[in-house]
mmCIF file of C-alpha atoms and ligand atoms in Angstrom:
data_model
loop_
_atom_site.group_PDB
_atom_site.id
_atom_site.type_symbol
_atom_site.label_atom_id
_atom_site.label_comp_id
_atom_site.label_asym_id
_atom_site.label_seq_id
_atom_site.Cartn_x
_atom_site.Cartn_y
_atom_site.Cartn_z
ATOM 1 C CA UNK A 936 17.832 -14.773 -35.056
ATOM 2 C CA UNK A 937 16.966 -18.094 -36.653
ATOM 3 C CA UNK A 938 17.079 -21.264 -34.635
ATOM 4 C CA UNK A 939 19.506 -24.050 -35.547
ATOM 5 C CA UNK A 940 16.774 -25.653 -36.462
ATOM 6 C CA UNK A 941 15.237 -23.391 -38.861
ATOM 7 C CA UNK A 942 18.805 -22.464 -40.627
ATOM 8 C CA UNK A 943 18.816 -26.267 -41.477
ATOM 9 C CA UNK A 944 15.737 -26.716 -42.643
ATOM 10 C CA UNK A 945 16.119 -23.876 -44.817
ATOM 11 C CA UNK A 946 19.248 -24.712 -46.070
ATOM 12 C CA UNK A 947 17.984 -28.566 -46.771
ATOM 13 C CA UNK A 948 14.823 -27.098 -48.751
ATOM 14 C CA UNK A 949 17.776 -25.408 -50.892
ATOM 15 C CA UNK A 950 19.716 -28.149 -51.752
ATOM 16 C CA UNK A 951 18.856 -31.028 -54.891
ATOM 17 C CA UNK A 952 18.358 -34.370 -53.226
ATOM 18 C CA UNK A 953 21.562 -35.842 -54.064
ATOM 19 C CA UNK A 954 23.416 -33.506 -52.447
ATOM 20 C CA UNK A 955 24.758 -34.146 -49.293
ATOM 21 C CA UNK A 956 24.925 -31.798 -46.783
ATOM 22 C CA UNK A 957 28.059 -32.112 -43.850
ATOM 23 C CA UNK A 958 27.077 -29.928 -40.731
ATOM 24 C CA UNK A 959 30.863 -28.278 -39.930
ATOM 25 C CA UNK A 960 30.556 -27.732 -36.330
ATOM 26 C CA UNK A 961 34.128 -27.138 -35.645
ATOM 27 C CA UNK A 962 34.068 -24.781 -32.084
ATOM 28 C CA UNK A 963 30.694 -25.867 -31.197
ATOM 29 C CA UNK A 964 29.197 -27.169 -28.482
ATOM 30 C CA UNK A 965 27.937 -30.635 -27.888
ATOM 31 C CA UNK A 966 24.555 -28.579 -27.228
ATOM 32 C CA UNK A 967 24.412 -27.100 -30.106
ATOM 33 C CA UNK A 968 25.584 -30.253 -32.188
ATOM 34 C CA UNK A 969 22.648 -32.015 -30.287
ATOM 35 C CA UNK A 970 20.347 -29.546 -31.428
ATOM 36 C CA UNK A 971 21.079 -29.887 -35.030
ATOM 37 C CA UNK A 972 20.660 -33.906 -34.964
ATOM 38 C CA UNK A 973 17.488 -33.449 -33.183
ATOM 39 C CA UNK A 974 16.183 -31.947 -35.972
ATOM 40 C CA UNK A 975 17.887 -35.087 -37.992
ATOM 41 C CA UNK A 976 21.565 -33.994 -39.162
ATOM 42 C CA UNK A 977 23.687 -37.168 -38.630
ATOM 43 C CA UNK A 978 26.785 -35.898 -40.752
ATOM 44 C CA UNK A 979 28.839 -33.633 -38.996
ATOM 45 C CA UNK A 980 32.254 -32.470 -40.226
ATOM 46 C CA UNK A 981 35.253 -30.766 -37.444
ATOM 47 C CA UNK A 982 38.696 -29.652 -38.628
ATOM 48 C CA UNK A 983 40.867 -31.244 -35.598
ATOM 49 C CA UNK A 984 41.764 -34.215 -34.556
ATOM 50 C CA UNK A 985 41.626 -33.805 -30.471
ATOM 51 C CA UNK A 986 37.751 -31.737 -31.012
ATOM 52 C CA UNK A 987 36.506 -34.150 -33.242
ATOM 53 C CA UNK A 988 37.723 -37.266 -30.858
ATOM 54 C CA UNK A 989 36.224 -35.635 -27.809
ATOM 55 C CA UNK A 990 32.847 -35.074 -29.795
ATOM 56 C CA UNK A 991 32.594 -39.018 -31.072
ATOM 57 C CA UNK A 992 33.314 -40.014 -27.765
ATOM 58 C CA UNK A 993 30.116 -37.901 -26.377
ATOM 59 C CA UNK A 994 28.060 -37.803 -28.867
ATOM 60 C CA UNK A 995 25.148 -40.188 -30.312
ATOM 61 C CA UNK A 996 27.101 -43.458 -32.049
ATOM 62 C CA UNK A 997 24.869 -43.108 -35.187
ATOM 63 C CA UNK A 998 26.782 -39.339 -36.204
ATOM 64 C CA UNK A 999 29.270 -39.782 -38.777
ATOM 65 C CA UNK A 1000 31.798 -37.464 -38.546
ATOM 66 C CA UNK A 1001 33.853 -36.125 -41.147
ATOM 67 C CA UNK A 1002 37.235 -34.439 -40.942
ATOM 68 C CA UNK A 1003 37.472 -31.631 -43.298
ATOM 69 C CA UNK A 1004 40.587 -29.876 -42.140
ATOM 70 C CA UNK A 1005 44.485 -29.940 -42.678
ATOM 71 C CA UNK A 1006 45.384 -33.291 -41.446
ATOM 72 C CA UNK A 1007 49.052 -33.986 -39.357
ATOM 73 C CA UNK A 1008 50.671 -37.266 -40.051
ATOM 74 C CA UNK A 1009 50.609 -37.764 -36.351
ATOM 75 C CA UNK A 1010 46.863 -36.998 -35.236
ATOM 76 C CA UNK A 1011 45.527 -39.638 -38.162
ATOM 77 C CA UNK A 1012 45.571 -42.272 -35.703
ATOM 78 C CA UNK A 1013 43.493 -40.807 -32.793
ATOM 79 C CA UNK A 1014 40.667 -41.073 -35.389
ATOM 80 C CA UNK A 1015 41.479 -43.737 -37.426
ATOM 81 C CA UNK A 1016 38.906 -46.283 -35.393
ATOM 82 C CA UNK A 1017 35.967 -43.930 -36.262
ATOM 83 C CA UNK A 1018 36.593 -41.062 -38.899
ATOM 84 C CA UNK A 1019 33.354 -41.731 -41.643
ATOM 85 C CA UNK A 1020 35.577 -39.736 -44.606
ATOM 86 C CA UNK A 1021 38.978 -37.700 -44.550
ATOM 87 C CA UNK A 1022 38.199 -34.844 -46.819
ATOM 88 C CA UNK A 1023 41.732 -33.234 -46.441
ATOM 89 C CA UNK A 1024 44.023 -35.715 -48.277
ATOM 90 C CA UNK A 1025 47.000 -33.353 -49.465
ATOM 91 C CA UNK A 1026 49.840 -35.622 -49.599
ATOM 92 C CA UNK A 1027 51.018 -39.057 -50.701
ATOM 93 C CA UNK A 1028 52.914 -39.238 -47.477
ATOM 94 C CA UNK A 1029 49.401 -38.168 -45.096
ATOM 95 C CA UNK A 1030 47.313 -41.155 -47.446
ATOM 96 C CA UNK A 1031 50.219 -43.592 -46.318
ATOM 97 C CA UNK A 1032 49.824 -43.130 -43.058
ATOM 98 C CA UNK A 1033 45.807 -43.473 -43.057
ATOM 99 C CA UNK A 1034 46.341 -46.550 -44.788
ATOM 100 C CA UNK A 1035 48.757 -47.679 -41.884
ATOM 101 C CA UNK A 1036 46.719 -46.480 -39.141
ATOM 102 C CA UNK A 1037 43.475 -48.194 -40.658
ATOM 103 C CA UNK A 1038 44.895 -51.776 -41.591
ATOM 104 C CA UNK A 1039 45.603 -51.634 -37.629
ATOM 105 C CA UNK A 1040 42.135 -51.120 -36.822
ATOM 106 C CA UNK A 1041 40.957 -53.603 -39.603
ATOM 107 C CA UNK A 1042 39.036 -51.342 -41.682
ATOM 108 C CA UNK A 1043 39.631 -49.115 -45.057
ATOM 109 C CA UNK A 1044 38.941 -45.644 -44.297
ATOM 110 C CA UNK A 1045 37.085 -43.540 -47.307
ATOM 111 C CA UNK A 1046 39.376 -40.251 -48.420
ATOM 112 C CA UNK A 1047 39.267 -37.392 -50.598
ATOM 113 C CA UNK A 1048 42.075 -36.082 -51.934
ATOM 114 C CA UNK A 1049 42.283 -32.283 -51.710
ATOM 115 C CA UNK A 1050 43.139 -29.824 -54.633
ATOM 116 C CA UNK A 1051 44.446 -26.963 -54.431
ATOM 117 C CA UNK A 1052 42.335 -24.297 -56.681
ATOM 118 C CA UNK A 1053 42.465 -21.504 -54.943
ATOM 119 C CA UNK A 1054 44.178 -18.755 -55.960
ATOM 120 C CA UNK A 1055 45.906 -17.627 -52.100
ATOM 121 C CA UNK A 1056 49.097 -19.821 -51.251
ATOM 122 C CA UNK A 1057 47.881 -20.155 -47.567
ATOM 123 C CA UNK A 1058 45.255 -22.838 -49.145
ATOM 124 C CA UNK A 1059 46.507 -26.297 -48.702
ATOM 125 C CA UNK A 1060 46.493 -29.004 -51.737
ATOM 126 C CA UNK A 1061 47.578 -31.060 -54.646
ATOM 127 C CA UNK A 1062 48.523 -29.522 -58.542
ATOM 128 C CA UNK A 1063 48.175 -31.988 -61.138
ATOM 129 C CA UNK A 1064 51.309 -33.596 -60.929
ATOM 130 C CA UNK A 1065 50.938 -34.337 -57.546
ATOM 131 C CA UNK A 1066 47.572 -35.836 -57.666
ATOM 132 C CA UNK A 1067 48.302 -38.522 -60.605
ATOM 133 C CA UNK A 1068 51.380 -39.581 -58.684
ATOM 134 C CA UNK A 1069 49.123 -40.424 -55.941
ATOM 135 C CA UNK A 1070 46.485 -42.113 -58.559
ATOM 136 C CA UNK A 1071 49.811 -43.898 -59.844
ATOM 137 C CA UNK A 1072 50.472 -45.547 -56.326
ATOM 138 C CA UNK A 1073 48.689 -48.869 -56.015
ATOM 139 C CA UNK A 1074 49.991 -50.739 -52.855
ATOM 140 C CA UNK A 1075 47.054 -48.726 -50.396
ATOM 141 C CA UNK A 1076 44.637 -51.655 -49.276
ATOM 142 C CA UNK A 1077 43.840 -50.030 -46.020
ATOM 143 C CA UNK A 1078 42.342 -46.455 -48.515
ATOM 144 C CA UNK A 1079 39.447 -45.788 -50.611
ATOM 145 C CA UNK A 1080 39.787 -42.836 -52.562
ATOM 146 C CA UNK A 1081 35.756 -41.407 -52.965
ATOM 147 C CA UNK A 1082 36.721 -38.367 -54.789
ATOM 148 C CA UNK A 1083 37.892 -34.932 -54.383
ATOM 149 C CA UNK A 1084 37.882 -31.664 -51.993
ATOM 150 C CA UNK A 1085 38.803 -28.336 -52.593
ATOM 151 C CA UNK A 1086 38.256 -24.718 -51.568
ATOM 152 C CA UNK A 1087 37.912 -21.521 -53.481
ATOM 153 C CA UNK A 1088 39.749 -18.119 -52.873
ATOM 154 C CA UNK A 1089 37.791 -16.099 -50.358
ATOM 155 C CA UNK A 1090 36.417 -13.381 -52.377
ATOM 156 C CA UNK A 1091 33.045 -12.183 -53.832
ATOM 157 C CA UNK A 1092 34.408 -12.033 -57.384
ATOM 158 C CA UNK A 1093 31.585 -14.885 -58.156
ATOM 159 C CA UNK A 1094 33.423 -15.737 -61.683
ATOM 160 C CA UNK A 1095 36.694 -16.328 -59.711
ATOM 161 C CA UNK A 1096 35.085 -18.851 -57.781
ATOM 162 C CA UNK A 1097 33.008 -20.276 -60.553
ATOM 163 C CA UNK A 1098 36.434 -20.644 -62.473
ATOM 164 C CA UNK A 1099 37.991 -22.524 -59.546
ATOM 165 C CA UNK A 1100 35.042 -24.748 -59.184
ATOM 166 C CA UNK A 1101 35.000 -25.756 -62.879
ATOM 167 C CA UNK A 1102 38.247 -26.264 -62.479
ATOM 168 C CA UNK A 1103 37.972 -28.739 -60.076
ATOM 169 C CA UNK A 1104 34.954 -30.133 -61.637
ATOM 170 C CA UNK A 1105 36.873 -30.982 -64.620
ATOM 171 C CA UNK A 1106 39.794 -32.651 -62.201
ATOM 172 C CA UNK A 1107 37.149 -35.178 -60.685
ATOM 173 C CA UNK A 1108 35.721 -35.953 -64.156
ATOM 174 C CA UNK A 1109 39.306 -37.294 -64.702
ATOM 175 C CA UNK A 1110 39.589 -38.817 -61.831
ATOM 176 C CA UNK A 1111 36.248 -40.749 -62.367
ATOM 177 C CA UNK A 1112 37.614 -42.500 -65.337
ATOM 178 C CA UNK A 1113 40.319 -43.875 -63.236
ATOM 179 C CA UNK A 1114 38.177 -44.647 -60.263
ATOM 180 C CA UNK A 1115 34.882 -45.742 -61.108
ATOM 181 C CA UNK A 1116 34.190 -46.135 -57.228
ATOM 182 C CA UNK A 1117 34.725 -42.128 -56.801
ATOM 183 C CA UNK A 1118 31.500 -40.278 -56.364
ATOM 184 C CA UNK A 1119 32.076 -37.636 -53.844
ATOM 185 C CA UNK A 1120 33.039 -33.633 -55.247
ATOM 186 C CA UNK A 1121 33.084 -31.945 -51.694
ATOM 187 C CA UNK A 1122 32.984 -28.326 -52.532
ATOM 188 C CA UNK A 1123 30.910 -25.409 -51.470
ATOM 189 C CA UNK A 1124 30.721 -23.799 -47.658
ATOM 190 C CA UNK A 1125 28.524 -21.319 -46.230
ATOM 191 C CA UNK A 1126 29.472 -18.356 -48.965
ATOM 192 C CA UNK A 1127 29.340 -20.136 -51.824
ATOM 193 C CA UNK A 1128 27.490 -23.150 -51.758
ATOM 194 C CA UNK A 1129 24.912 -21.914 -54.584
ATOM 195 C CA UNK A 1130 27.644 -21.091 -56.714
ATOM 196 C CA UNK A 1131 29.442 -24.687 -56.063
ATOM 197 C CA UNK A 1132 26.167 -26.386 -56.378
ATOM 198 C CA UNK A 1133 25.828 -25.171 -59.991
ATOM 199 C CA UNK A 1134 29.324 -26.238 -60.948
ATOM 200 C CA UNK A 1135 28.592 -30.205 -60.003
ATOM 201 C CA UNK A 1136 29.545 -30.348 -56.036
ATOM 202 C CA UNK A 1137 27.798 -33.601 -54.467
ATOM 203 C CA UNK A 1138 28.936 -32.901 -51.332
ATOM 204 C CA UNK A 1139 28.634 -28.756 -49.097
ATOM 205 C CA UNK A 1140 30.162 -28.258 -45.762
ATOM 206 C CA UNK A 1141 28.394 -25.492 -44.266
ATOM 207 C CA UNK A 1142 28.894 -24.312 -40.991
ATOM 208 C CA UNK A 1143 28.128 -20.912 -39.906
ATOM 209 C CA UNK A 1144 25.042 -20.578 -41.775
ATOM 210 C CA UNK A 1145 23.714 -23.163 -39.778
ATOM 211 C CA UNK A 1146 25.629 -22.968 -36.546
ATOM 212 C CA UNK A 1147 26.081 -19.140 -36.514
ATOM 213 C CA UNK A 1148 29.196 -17.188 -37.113
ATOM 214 C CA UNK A 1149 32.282 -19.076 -35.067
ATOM 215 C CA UNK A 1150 34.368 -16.538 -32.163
ATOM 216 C CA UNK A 1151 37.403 -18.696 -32.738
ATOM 217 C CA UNK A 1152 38.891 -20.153 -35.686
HETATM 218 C C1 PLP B 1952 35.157 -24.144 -41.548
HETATM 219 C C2 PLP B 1952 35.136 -24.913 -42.807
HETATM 220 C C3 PLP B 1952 33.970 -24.999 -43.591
HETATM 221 C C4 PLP B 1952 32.669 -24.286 -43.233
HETATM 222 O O1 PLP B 1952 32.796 -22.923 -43.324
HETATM 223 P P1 PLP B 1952 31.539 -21.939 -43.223
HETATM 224 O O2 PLP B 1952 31.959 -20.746 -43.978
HETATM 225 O O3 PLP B 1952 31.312 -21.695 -41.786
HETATM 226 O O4 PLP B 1952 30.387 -22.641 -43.851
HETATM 227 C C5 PLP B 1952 34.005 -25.769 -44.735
HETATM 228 N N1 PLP B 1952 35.125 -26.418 -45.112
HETATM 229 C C6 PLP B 1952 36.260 -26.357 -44.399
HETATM 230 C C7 PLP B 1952 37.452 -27.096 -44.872
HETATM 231 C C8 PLP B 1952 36.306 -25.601 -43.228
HETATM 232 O O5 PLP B 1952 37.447 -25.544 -42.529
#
């Protein structure tokens, strides 16, 4: 088996240079995250609130941690003093209350908003509709929206996940003309990275192909 060490480096040669690459270390240890920044990872993404506080409040002050998972109105302001980017930005309501939560610690938090391309329901995120009503909605001082997130069906059909990534390709193109600031497509994980790559992500989460596979989910 490969160190953590060598699966980074490997996956680092693999990657263009503007890509960046977020370490998802979501059930993993503080040992293992160590290991990883020791061989010079400092973004590292978790999908809960309570696991990602717990980590910051351990771990080296220079990480910047990312939140990638479904988001609950209520947990936003446990990381509100810290959280680097909220990738999981699925409702108008959830980008209210980050605003709320960050003018109280005197800072504008960076956000994606997350589409929903995927062809299974159990995927969470914004249609069309959905997402220029949030575009439309001006009042957030507190918010910087950086670009988008999404995640493709689970399936080794590569042309269904190529269509879902154009898809949302095409989505933050449109966005970009609206928000100049937005430079940040976070798409591609462990199984399809390559594939996302291709299609125009800036940003992979990868997890298990650097970390291992995870017991728990
Ligand atoms: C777990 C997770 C990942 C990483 O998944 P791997 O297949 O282990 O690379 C990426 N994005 C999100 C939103 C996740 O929850």
């Amino acid at each position: 088996m490969m160190s953590i060490k060598e699966n980074l480096e490997k996956i680092r040669e693999s990657l263009p240079k503007e890509v960046t690459l977020v370490a998802v270390s979501k059930t993993k240890t503080n040992e293992e995250i160590l290991e990883a920044y020791a061989a010079g990872q400092r973004i590292f993404g978790e999908n809960k609130v309570q696991e990602l506080t717990r980590k910051w409040e351990l771990l080296p002050e220079d990480i910047e941690w990312h939140m990638i998972g479904h988001l609950q109105r209520n947990k936003v302001k446990y990381m509100a003093p810290y959280v680097a980017l909220v990738h999981g930005v699925d409702s108008l309501r959830l980008l209210k209350e980050i605003d709320k939560q960050a003018k109280k610690e005197n800072r504008i938090i960076p956000c994606l908003l997350q589409m929903h391309i995927a062809e299974e329901d159990t995927k969470f995120g914004l249609n069309e509709i959905e997402l220029d009503e949030i575009l439309g909605y001006e009042h957030l001082e507190h918010v910087k929206i950086m670009g988008l997130m999404g995640m493709a069906t689970f399936t080794t059909d590569e042309q269904q996940i190529r269509k879902e990534f154009r898809k949302l390709k095409a989505y933050y193109e449109r966005l970009k003309e609206k928000l100049p600031q937005a430079n940040i497509l976070s798409m591609g994980m462990s199984g399809d990275y390559e594939i996302a790559i291709e299609e125009g992500s800036t940003m992979v989460r990868i997890g298990s192909s650097i970390f291992g596979a995870r017991n728990i989910i």
